[in-house]
Coordinates of C-alpha atoms in Angstrom, one line a residue:
X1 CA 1.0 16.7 -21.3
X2 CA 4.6 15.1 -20.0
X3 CA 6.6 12.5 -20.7
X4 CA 4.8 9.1 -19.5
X5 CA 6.6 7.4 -16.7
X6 CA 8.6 4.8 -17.4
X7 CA 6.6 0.9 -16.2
X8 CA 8.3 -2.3 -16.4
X9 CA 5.3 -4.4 -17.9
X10 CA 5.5 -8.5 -17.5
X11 CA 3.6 -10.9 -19.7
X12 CA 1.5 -14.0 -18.7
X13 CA 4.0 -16.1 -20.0
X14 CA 6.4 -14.9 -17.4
X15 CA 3.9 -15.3 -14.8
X16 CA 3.9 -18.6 -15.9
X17 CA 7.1 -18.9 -16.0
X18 CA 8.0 -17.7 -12.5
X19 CA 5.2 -20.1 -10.7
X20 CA 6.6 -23.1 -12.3
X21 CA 10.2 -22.4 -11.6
X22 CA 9.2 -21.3 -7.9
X23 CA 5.7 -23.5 -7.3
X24 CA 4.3 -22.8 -3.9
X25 CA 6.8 -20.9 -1.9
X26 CA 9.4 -18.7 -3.4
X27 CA 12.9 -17.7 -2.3
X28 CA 11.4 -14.7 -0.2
X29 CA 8.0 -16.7 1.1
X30 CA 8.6 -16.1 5.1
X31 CA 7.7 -20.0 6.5
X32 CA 6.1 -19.9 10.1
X33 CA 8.1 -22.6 11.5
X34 CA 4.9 -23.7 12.7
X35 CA 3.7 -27.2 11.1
X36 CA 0.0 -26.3 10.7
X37 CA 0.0 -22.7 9.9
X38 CA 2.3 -23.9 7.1
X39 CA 0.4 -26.3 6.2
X40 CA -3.4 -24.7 6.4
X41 CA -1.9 -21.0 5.0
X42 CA 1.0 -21.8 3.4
X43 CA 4.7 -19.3 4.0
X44 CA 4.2 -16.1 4.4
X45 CA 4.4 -13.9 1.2
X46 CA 6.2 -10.5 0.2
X47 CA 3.0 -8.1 0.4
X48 CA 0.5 -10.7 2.3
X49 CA -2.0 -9.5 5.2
X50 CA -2.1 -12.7 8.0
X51 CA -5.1 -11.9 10.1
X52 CA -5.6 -13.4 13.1
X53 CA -9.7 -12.6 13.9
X54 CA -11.0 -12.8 17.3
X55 CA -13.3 -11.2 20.2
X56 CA -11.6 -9.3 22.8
X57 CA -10.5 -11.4 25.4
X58 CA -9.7 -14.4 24.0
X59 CA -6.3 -14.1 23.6
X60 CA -5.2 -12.9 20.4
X61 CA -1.9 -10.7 21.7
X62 CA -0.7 -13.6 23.2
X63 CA -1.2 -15.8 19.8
X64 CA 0.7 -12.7 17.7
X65 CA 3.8 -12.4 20.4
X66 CA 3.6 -16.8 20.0
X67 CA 4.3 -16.5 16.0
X68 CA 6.3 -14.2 16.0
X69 CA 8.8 -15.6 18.7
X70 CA 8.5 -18.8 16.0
X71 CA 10.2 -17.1 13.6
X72 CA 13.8 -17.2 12.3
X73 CA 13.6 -13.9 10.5
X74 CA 13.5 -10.4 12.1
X75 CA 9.6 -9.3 13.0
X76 CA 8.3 -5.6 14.4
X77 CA 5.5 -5.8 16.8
X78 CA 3.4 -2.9 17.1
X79 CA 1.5 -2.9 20.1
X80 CA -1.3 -0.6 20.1
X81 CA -3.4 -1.3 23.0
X82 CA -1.4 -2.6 26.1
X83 CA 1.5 -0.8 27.9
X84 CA 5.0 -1.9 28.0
X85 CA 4.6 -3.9 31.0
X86 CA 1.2 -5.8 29.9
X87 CA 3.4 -6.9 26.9
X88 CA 6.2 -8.0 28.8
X89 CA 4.0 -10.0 30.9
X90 CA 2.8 -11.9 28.1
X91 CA 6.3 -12.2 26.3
X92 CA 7.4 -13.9 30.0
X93 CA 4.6 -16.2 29.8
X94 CA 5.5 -17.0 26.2
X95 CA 8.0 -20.1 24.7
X96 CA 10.7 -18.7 23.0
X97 CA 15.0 -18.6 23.7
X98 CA 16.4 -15.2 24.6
X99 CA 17.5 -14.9 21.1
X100 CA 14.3 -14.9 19.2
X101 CA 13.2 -12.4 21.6
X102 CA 16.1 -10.1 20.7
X103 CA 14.7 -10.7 16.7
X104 CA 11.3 -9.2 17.9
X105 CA 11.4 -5.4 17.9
X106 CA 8.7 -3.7 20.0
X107 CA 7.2 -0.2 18.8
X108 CA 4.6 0.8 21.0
X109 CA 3.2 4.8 19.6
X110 CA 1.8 7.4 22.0
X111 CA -1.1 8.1 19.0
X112 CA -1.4 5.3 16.1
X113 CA -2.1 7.0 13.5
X114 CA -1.6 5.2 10.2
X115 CA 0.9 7.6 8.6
X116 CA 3.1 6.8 11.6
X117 CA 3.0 2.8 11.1
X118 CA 3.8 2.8 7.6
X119 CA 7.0 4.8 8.4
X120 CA 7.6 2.5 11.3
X121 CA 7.4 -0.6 9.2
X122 CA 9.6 1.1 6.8
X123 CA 12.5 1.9 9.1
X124 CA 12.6 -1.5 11.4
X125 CA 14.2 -3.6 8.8
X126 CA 11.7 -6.4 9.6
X127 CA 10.8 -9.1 7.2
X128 CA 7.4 -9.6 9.5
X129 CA 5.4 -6.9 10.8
X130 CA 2.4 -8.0 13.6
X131 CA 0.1 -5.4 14.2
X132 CA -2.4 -5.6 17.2
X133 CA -5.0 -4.2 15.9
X134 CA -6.6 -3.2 13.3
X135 CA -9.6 -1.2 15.0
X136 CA -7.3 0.9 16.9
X137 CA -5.3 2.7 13.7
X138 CA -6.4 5.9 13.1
X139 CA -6.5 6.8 9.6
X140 CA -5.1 10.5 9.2
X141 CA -5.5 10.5 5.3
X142 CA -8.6 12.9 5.8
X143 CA -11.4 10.0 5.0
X144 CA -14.7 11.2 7.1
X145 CA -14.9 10.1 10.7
X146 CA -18.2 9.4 10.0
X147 CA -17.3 6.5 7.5
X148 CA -15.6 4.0 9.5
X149 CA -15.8 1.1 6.9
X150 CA -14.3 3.5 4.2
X151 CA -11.5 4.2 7.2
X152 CA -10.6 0.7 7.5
X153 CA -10.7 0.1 3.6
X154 CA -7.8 3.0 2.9
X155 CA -6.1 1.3 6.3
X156 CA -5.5 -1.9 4.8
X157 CA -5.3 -0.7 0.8
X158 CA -2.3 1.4 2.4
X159 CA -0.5 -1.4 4.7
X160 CA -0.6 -3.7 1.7
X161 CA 1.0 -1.1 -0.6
X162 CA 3.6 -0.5 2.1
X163 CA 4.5 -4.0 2.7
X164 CA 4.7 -4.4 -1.5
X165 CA 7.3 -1.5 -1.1
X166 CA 9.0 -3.0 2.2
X167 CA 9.1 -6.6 1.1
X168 CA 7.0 -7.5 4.0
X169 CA 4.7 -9.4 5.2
X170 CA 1.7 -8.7 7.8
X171 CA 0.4 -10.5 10.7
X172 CA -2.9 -8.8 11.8
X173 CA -5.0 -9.2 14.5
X174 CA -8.7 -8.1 14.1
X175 CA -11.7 -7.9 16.7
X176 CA -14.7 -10.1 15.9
X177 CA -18.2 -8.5 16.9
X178 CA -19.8 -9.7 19.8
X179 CA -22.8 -11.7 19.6
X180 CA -25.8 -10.6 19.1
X181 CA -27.6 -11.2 22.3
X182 CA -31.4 -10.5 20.6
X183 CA -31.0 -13.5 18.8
X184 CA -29.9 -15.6 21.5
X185 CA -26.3 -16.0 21.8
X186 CA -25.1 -15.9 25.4
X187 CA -21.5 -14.0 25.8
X188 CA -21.4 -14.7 29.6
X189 CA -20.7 -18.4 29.1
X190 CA -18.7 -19.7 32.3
X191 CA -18.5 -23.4 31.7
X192 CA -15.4 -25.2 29.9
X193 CA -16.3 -27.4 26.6
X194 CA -18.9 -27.2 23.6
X195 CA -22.3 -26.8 24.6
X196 CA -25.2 -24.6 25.2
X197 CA -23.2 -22.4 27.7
X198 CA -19.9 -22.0 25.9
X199 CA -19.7 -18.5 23.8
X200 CA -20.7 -18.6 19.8
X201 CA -18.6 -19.7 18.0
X202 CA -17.3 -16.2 15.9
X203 CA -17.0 -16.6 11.7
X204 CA -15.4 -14.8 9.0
X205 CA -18.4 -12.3 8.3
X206 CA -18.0 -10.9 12.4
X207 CA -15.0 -9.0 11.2
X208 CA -16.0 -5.2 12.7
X209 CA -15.9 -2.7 10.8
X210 CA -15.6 -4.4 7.3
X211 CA -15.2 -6.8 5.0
X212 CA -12.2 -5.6 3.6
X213 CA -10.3 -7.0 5.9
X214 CA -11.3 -10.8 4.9
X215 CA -11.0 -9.4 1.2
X216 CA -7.6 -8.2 1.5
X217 CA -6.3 -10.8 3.4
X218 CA -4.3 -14.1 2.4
X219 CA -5.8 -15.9 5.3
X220 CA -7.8 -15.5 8.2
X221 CA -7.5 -17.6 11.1
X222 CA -10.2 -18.0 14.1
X223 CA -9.2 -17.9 17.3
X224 CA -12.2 -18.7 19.9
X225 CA -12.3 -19.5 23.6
X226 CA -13.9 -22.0 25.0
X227 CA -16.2 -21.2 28.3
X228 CA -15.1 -18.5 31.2
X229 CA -13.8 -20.8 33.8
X230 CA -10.7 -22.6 32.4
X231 CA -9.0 -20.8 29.3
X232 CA -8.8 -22.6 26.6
X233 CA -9.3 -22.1 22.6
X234 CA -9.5 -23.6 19.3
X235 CA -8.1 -22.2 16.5
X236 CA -9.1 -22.7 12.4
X237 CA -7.9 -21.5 9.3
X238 CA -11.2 -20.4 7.9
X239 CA -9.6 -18.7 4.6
X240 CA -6.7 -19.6 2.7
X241 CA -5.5 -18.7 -0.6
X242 CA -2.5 -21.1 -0.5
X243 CA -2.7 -24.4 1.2
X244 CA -0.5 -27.3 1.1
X245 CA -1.4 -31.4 1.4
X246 CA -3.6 -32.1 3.7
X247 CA -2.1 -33.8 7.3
X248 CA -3.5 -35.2 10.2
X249 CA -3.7 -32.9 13.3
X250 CA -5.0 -32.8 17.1
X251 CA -5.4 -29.8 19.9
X252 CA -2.2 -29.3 21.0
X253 CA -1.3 -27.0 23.9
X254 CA -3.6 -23.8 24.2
X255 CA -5.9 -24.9 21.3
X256 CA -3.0 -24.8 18.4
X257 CA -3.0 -28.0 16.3
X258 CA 0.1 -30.1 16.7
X259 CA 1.0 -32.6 13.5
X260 CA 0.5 -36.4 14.5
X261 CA 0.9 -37.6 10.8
X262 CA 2.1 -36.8 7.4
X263 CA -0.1 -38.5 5.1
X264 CA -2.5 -37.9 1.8
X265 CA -5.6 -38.9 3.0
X266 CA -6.3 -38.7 7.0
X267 CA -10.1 -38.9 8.8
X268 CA -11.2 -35.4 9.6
X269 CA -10.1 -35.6 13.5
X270 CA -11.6 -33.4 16.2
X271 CA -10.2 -30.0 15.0
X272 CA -11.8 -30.6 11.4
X273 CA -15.1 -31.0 12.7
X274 CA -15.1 -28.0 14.9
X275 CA -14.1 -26.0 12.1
X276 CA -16.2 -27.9 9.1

């Protein structure tokens, strides 16, 4: 047998140690520079999966190319479903100076194959990394074809090793299921505002593919639309490993919450209840 490699071992003390010297965020915690995300997920951690979870059409691109353009550090977007122009569309629509476009690089592969990302991720330099999405990345490791679930658990086991190596973090946006139509859930709504018309409401467990993807990540946040006619959504942080105090929030703009109040205790408003 060979020599052992050498490993650098910590203790809990040091653990310890580290949290109480750092607390919640750290030196290289990425903040979102958006007051709810940073309040309901906390900043964005060195090795952390971010996944935005949606159904298709409802606007989950557009919510990525939003964060990202919030940012003061430099991001990659991988774009691995619309063409050059579709994402420049989007980017026009989107709020954001000329300069925090510039931060944003845009990577958009012939074939996305897994292999290909990570090295991508490793050679843009970027602090942020927003992958859209998950279902399309081929995994070329030689898992079966047959075993999708098994695909997407060596997908994600991989990204977060590469972003521990890269000292990055991952924004990932994820396709909900669509309803199931045998139990009654209507997914031709066309009428604007809750009620018995409007799509159901996705959760956490209509991840496709696999729950590995709510298992790996540090948060998930929902993104749903409401009704066909008028586009509109809500949006709820439905798992969170860090959170800070709680604040008071309404719908702001497109769905996101916007802060009304800083305060300890606060009524559950509107957005609470939707997403109780």
């Amino acid at each position: 047998m060979g020599k052992p490699k050498s490993v650098e071992f910590e203790t809990l003390a040091g653990a310890e140690e580290s949290y109480l010297v750092t607390g919640e965020v750290a030196e290289d915690d990425c903040p979102w520079n958006d007051p709810w995300l940073d309040n309901a997920v906390g900043a964005m951690q060195v090795g952390g999966v971010y996944t935005f979870a949606a159904r298709k059409g409802t606007g989950k691109s557009f919510s990525m190319l939003r964060q990202l353009l919030l940012l003061e550090e430099p991001s990659l977007f991988l774009s691995l479903e619309d063409p050059l122009r579709e994402v420049g569309r989007r980017v026009a629509a989107a709020p954001g100076t000329r300069a925090a476009k510039e931060r944003v690089k845009l990577l958009i592969p012939a074939r996305p194959r897994l292999s290909f990302i990570i090295d991508a991720m490793a050679r843009s330099g970027a602090r942020v990394v927003g992958l859209d999405y998950l279902q399309i990345v081929q995994d070329d490791s030689g898992s079966s074809v047959f075993d999708r679930m098994g695909q997407i658990r060596n997908i994600i086991s991989e990204l977060k090793g590469a972003l521990r190596e890269n000292k990055q973090s991952l924004v990932l946006n994820a396709q909900l299921k669509r309803p199931d139509r045998s139990s009654g859930d209507d997914d031709n709504a066309n009428e604007f505002g809750p009620g018995p018309q409007s799509e159901p409401r996705g959760t956490i467990f209509n991840i496709r593919d696999s729950s590995d993807v709510e298992n790996q990540s540090e948060a998930v946040i929902l993104i749903h639309r409401i009704g066909r006619t008028k586009f509109d959504q809500t949006v709820g942080a439905v798992k969170s490993k860090v959170g800070g105090e709680r604040r008071a929030f309404i719908r702001g703009r497109g769905g996101w919450p916007e802060l009304v109040s800083s305060v300890d205790t606060v009524k559950p408003t509107e957005y609470d209840e939707l997403f109780k």
